Coordinates of C-alpha atoms and ligand atoms in Angstrom, one line a residue:
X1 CA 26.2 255.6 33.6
X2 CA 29.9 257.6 33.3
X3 CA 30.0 260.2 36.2
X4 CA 32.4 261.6 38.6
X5 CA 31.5 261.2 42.0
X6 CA 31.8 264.7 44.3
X7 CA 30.7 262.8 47.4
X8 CA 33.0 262.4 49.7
X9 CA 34.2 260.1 52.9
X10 CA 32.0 262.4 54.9
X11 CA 29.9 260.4 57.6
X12 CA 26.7 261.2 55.6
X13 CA 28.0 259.3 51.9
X14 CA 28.9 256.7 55.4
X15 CA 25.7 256.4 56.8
X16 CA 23.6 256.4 53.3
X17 CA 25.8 253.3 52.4
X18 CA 25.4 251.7 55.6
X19 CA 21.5 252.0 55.4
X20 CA 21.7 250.5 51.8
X21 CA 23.3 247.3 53.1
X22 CA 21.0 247.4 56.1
X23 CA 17.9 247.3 53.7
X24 CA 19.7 244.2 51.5
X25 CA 20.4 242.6 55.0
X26 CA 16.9 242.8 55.3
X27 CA 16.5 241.3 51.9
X28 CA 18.7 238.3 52.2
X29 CA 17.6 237.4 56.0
X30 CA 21.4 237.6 56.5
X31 CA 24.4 239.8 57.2
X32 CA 25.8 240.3 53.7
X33 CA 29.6 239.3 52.7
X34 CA 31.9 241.1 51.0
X35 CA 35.1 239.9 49.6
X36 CA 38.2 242.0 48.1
X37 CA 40.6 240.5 45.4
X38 CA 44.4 242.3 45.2
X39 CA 46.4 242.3 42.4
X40 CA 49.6 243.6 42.9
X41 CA 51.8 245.4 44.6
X42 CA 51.7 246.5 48.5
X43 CA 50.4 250.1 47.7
X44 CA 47.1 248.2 46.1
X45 CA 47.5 245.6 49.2
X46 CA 47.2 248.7 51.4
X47 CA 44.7 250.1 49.8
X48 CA 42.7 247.0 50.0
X49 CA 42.6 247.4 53.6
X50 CA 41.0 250.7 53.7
X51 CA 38.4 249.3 50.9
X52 CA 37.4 246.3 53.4
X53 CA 37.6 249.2 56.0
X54 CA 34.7 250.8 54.5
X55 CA 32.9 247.7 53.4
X56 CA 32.7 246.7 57.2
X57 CA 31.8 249.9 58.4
X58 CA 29.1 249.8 55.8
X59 CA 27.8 246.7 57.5
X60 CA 29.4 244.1 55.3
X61 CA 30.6 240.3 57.0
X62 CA 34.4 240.8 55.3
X63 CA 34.9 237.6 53.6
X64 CA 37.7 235.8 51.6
X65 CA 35.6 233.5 49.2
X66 CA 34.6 234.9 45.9
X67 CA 31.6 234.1 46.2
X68 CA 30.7 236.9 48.5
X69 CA 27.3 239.2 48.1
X70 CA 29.8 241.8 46.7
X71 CA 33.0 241.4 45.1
X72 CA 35.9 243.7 44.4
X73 CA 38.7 243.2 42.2
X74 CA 41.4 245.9 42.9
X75 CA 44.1 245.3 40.1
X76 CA 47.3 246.0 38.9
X77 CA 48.6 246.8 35.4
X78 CA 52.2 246.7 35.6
X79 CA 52.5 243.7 33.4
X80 CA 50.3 242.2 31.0
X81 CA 49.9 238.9 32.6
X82 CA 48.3 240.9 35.8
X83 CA 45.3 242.1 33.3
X84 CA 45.1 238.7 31.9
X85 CA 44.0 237.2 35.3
X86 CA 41.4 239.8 36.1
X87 CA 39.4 239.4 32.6
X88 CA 39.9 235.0 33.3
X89 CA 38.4 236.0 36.8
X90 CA 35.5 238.3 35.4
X91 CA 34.2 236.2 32.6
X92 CA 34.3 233.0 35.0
X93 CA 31.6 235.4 37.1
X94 CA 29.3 236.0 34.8
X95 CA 27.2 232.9 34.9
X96 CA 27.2 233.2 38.3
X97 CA 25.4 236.2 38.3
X98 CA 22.7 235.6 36.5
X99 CA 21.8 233.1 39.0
X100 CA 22.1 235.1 42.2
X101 CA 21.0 238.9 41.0
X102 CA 21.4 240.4 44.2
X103 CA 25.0 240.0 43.8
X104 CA 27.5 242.5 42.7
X105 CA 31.0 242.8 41.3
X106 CA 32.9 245.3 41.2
X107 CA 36.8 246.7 40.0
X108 CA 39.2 249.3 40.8
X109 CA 43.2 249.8 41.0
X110 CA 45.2 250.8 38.5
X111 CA 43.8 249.0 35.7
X112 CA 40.6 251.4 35.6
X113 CA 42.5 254.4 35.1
X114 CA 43.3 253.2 31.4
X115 CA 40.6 253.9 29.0
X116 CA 41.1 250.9 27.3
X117 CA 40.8 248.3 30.0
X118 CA 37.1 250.3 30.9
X119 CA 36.1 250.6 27.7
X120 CA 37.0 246.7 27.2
X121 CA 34.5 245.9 30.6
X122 CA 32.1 247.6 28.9
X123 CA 31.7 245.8 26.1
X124 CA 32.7 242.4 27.1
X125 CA 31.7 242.1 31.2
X126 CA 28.2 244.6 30.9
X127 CA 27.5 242.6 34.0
X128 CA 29.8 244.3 36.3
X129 CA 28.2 247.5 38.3
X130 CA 30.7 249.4 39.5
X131 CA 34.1 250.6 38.4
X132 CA 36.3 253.2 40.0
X133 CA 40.2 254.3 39.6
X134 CA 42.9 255.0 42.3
X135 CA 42.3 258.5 42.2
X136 CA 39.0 258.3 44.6
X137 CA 39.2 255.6 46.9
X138 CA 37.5 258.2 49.2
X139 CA 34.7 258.6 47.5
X140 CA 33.9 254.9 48.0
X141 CA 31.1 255.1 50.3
X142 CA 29.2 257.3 48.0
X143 CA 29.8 254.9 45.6
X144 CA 29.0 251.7 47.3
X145 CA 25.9 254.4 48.0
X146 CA 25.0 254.6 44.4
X147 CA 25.2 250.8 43.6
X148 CA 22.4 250.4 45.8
X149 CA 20.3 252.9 45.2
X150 CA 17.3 251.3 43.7
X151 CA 17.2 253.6 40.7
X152 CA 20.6 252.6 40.0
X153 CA 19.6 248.6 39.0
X154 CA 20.9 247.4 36.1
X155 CA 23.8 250.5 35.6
X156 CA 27.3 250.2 35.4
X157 CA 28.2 253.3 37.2
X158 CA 32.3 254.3 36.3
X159 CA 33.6 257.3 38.4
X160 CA 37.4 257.8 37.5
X161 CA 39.6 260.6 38.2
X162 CA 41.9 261.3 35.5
X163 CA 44.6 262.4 38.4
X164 CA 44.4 263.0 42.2
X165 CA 42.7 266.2 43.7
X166 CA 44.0 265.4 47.1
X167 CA 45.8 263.3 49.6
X168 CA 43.4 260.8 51.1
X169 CA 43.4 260.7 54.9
X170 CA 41.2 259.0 57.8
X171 CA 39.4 256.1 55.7
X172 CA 39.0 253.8 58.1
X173 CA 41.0 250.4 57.5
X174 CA 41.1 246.6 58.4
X175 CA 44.2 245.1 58.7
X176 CA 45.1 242.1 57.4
X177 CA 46.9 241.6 60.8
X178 CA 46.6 242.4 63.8
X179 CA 50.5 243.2 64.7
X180 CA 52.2 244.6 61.6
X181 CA 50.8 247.1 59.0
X182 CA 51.3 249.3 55.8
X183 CA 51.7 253.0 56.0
X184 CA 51.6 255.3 53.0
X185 CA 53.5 257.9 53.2
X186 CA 53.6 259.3 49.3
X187 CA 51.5 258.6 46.1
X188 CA 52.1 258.0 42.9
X189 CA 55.5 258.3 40.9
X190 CA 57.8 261.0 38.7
X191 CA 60.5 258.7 38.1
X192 CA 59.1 257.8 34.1
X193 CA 60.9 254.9 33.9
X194 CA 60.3 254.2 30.0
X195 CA 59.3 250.5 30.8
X196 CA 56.3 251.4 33.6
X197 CA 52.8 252.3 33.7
X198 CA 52.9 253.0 37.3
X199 CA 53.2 257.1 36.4
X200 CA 50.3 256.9 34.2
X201 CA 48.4 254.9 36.6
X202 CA 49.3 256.2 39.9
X203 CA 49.6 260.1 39.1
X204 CA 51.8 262.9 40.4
X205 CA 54.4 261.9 43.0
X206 CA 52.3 263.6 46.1
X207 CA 54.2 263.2 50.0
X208 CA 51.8 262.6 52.8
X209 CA 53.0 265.3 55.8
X210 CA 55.2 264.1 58.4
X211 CA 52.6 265.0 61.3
X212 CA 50.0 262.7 59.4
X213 CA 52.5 260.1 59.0
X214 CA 52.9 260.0 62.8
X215 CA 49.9 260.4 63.7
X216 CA 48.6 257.3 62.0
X217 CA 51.9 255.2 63.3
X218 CA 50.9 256.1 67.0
X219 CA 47.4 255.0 66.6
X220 CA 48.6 252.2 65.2
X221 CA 51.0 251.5 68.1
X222 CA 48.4 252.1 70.7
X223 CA 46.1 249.5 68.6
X224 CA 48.2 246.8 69.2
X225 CA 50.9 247.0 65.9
X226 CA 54.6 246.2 66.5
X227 CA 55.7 246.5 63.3
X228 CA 54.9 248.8 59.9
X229 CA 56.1 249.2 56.3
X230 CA 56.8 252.6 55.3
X231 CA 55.1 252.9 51.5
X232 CA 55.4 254.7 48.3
X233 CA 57.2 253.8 44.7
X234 CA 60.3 255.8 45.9
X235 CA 60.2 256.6 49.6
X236 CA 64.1 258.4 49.3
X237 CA 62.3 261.0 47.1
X238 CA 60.0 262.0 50.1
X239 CA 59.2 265.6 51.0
X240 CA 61.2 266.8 47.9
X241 CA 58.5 267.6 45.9
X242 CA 56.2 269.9 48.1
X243 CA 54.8 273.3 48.1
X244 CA 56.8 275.9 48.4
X245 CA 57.3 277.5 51.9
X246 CA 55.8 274.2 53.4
X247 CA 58.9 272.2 53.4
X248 CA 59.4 272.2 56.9
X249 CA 56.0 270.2 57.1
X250 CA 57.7 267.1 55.2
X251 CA 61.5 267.2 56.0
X252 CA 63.1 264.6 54.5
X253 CA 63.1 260.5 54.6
X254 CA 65.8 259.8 56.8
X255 CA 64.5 262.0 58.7
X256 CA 60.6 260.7 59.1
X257 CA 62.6 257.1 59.1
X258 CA 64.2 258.3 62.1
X259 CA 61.2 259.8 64.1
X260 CA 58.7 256.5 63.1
X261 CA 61.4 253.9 64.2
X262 CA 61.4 255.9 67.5
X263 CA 58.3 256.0 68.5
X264 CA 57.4 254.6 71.7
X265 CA 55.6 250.2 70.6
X266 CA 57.4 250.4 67.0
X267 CA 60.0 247.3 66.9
X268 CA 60.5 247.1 63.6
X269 CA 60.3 249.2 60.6
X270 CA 60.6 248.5 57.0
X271 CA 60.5 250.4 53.8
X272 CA 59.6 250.1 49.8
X273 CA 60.9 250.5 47.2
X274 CA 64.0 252.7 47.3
X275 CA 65.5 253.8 44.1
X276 CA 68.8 253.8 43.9
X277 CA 69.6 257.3 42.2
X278 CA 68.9 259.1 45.4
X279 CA 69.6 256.2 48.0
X280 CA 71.5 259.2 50.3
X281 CA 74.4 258.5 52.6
X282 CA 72.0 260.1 55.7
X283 CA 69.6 257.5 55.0
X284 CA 72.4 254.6 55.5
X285 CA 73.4 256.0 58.8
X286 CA 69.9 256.4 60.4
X287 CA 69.5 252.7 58.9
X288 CA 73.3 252.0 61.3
X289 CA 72.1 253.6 64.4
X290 CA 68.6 252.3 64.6
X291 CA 68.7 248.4 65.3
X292 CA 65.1 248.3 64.5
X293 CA 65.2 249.3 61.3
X294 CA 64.7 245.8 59.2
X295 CA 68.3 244.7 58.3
X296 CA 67.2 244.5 54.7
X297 CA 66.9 247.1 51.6
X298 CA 65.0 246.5 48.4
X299 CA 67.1 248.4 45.9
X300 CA 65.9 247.1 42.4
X301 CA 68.4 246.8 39.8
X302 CA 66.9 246.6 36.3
X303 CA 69.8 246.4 34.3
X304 CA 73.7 245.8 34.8
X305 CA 74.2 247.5 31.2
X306 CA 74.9 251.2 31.6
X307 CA 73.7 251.4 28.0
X308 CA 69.9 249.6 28.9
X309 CA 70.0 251.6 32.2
X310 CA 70.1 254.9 30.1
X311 CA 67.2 253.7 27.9
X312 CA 65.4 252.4 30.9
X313 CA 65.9 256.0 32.4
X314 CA 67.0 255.0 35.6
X315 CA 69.5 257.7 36.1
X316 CA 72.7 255.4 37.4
X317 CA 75.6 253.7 36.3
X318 CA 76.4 249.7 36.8
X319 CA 79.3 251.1 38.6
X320 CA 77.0 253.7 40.3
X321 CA 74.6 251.0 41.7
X322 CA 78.2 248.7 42.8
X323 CA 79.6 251.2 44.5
X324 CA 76.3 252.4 46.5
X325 CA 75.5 248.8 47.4
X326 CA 79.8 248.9 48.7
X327 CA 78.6 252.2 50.6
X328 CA 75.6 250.2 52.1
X329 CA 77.4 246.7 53.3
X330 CA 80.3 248.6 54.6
X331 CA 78.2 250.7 57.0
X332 CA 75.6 248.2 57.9
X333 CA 77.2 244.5 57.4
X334 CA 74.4 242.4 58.2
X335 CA 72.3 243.8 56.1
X336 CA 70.2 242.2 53.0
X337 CA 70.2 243.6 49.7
X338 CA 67.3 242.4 47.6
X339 CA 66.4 243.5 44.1
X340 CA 64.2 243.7 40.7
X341 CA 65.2 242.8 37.3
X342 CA 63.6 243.1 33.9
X343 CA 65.3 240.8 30.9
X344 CA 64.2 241.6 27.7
X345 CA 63.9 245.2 27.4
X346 CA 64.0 246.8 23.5
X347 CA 67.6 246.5 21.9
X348 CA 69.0 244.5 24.8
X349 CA 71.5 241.6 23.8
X350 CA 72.9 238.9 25.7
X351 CA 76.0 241.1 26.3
X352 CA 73.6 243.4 27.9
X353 CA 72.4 240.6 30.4
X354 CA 76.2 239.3 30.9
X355 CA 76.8 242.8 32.4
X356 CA 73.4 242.0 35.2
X357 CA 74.3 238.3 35.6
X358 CA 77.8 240.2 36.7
X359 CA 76.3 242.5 38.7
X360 CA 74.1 239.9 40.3
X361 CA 77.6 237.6 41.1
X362 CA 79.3 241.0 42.7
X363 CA 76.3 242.6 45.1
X364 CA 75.1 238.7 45.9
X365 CA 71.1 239.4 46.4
X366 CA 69.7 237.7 48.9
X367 CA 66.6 236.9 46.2
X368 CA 66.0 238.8 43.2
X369 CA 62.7 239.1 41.2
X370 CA 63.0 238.7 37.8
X371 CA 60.7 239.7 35.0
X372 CA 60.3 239.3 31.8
X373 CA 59.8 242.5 30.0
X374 CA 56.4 243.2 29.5
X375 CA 55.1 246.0 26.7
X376 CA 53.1 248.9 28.2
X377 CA 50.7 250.8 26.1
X378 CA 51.7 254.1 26.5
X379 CA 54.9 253.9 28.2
X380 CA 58.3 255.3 26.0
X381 CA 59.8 251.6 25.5
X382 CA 56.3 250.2 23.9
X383 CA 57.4 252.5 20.9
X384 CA 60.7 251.6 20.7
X385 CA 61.2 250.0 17.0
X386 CA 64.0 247.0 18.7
X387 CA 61.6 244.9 20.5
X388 CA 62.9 241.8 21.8
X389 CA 63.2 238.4 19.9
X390 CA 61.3 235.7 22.5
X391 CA 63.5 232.9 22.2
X392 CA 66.7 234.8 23.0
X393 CA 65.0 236.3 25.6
X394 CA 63.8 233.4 27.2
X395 CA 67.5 231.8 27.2
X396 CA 68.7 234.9 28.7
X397 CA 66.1 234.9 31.5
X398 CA 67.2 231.5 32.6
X399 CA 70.8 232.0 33.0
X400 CA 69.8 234.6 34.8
X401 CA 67.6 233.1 37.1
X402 CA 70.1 229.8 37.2
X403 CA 73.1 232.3 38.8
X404 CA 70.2 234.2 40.9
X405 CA 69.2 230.9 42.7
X406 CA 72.3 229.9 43.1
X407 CA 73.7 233.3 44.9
X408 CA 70.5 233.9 46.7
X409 CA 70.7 230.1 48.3
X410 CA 74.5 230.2 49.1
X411 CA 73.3 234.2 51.1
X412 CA 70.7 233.1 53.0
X413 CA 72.1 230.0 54.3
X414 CA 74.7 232.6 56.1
X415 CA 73.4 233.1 58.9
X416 CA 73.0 229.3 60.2
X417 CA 74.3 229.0 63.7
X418 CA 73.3 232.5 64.8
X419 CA 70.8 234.0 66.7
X420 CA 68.0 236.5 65.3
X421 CA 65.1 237.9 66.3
X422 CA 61.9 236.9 64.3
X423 CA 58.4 239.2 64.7
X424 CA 55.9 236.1 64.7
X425 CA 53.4 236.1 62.3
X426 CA 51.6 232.8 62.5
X427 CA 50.8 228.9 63.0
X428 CA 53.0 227.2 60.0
X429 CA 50.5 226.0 57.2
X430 CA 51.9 222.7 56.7
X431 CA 52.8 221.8 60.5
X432 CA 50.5 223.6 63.3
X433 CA 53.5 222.5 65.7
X434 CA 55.2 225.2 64.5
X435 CA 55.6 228.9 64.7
X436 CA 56.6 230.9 61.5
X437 CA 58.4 234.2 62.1
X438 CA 60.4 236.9 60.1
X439 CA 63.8 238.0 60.9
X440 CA 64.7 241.2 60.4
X441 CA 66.4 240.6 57.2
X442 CA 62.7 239.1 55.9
X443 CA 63.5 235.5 55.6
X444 CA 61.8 233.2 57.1
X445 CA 62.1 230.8 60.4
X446 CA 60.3 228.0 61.1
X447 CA 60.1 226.5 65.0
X448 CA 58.1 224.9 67.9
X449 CA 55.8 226.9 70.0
X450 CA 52.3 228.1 70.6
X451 CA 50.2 230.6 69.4
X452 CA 50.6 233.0 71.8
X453 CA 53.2 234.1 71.0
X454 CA 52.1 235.6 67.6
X455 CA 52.5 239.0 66.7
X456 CA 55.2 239.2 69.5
X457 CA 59.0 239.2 69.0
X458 CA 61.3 236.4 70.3
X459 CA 64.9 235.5 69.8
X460 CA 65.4 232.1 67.4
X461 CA 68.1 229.7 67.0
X462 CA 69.1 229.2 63.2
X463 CA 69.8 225.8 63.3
X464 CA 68.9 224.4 60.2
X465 CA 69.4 226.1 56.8
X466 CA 66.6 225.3 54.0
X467 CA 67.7 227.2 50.9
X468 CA 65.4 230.1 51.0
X469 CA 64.1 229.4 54.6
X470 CA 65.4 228.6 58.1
X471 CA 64.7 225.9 60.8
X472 CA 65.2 227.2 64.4
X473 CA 64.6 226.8 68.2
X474 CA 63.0 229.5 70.8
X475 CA 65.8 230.8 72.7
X476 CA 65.2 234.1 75.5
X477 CA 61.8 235.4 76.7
X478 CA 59.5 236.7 74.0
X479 CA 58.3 240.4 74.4
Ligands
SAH501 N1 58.6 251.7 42.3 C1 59.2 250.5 42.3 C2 58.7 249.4 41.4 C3 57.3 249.2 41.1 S1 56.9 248.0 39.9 C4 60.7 250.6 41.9 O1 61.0 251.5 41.1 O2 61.4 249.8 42.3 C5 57.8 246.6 40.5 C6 58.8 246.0 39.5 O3 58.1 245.5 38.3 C7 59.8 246.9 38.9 O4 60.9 247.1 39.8 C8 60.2 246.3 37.6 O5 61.3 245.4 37.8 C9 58.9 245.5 37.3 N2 58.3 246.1 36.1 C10 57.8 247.3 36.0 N3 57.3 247.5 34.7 C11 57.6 246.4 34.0 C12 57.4 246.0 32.7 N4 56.8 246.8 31.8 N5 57.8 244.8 32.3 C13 58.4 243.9 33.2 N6 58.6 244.3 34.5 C14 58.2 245.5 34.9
SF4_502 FE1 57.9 252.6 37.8 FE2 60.3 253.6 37.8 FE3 58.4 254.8 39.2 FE4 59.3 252.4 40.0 S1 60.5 254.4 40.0 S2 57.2 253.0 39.9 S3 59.8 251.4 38.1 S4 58.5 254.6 37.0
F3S503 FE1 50.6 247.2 40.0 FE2 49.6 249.5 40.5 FE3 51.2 248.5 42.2 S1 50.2 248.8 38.5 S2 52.5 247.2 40.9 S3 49.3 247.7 41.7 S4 51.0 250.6 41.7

């Protein structure tokens, strides 16, 4: 069954799901579960929460076992080995339904809005029943409605939009924690980098207004959160793209940057991803003159070859990206510069990936992500006729990664001796006599104390440098 839902968040698609689950409740002699799988990036982790959000409000027991009454896959597509994992994960479920036919599965994210991947469900999983794109999260009640209804048994119902009619607000969400959250504050992306899917997936670049935006981060302080991520594919591009005559409703990133760090509970604010063609000298001094703005900036790099960059379409030079990241340390020293980089991109050479290994020795990240490149359907670069060779590729990736490891080991181990402050996050898996926190810069600290303090912010010693991670001792009252 192909249709597009009209039905909306409204309380009535609400309560018509919520009396579906309360009928199978009925049914199973239990509360239900429900269990959501992310793939992906923290836009999908975010919208994961407000998926959960629903499913509890719906009367669902939020689970994180697979086996749950109903199941939701919300994946990713940005490289192949991401769609890979979700069809492993959806034929290893099809036994298992047949044996428990009250249960359901379903899939969303950025997968389902390519025709492909739905038409390929359909012919290979018939088993799952519901499928929906990132276009109308809001419409899931009416949805999880629909899989219910009794006349419905046995359909796969697909509802995707094939781009956003509006901005979603007011779903309601479940954080994953209590003290520190996401916060969207634009959709999709404009940028057409030739490599990425993430335009054809995500839609139109679309800013969320600033009044929203603050709105939801003042609830969210008075709820208890100490921390939040500011989120969209490239925050610095913010408010440009609005309508006309309503730009006064957006102003710009530095500015909303500004305004969330300063409100009244917030002790920490991060950001992602910035691009670094419109990274703005405004944006660095509101970073300087707000000490709780997290001493770290994601600025991914792609390429150190001018001539890859220009057939990635990233719109800067090698020397551009130097001289920004020169701009950046010299206003804010202690900050951390982290990055992204693709290796094997059509018609690179190892010359080409002398020029990042170069770039990589001069910025010194304190971690890079490296990928290998992967071909998108679609995309300008799938169509390019100089795909890469594997095996130089694969040589080329490693000394990359040798000279990233190395860098990114000798940066973090910097700040041994010092003090920093660390927002608490939790009990340490391997050692419950220990606290795990993050400092501002986003590594990670290790050290004795008790539960209480999580989701609070202390001071820690850095006594002990681990490579990637930090040993440390409470110092100074938590708060
Ligand atoms: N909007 C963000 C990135 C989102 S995707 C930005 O511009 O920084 C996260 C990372 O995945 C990208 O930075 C890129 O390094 C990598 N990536 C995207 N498409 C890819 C592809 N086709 N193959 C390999 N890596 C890719
Ligand atoms: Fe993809 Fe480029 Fe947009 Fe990032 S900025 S999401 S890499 S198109
Ligand atoms: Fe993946 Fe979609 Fe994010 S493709 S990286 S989950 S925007």
């Amino acid at each position: 069954m192909d249709t597009v839902f009209e039905g909306s968040m409204g309380p009535q698609a609400m309560r018509r799901a919520g009396s579906q689950i309360e009928a199978l409740k009925e049914r199973l002699g239990r509360t239900p579960t429900a269990c959501v799988i992310t793939f992906g990036c923290q836009m999908n982790a975010r919208d994961s929460e407000k998926l959960e959000g629903v499913l509890a409000e719906a009367g669902f027991a939020i689970t994180d076992s697979e086996d749950a009454d109903f199941l939701l896959y919300n994946t990713c597509t940005v490289r192949e080995n991401a769609d890979n994992r979700l069809f492993g994960r959806l034929g290893a479920r099809g036994s298992e339904l047949k044996h428990s036919p009250w249960k359901k599965l379903a899939v969303c994210g950025c997968m389902m809005q390519e025709q492909i991947n739905v038409e390929k469900i359909k012919k290979s999983y018939p088993y799952v029943d519901l499928i929906f794109g990132t276009h109308n999260l809001y419409t899931f009640p009416a949805l999880l409605d629909a899989v219910y209804a009794p006349e419905n048994e046995g359909e796969m119902i697909i509802s995707i939009l094939p781009e956003a009619d509006r901005i979603m607000e007011e779903l309601p969400a479940r954080r994953k924690y209590p003290f520190k959250s996401g916060v969207n504050i634009m959709f999709g992306c404009d940028n057409y980098c030739t490599y990425c899917i993430v335009p054809y997936v995500r839609g139109r670049e679309r800013s969320r207004k600033k009044a929203d935006i603050l709105a939801e981060v003042r609830t969210l302080a008075a709820d208890g959160v100490r921390e939040v991520m500011l989120l969209g594919q490239n925050v610095n591009s913010y408010g440009i793209k609005v309508p006309a005559g309503e730009e006064a409703d957006y102003g710009t990133f530095p500015e909303l940057l500004a305004a969330v760090a300063e409100t009244p509970g917030i002790g920490r604010v991060r950001f992602m991803t910035s691009h670094p063609k419109d990274l703005s000298d405004e944006l660095i001094e509101v970073i300087r003159t707000h000490d709780n703005i997290s001493r770290h900036l994601h600025l991914p790099l792609q390429s150190g070859s001018d001539e890859i960059l220009r057939r990635m379409n990233r719109r800067y030079t090698k020397e551009q990206y130097l001289s920004l990241c020169d701009r950046i340390r010299s206003s804010v020293p202690d900050i951390a510069l982290t990055t992204d980089i693709i290796v094997g991109f059509p018609g690179e050479t190892s010359a080409d990936v002398d020029e990042t290994i170069d770039v990589v020795r001069r910025v010194r990240f304190q971690n890079a992500f490296t990928f290998i490149y992967s071909r998108r359907n679609g995309t300008p670069a799938a169509s390019y006729p100089d795909q890469p060779e594997p095996e130089r590729v694969k040589r080329d990736f490693d000394r990359l990664l040798a000279v990233v490891q190395q860098t990114a080991r000798e940066e973090c181990g910097k700040s041994r001796g010092l003090t920093g402050t660390v927002m608490v996050e939790g009990v340490n898996e391997n050692d419950p006599s220990l606290l795990t926190g993050r400092l501002s810069d986003n590594l990670l600290v290790h050290f004795p104390g008790t539960p209480d303090l999580i989701g609070k912010f202390t001071d820690v010693e850095l006594t002990e440098a681990k490579g990637f991670y930090f040993l440390g001792k409470q110092v100074g009252t938590p708060w």
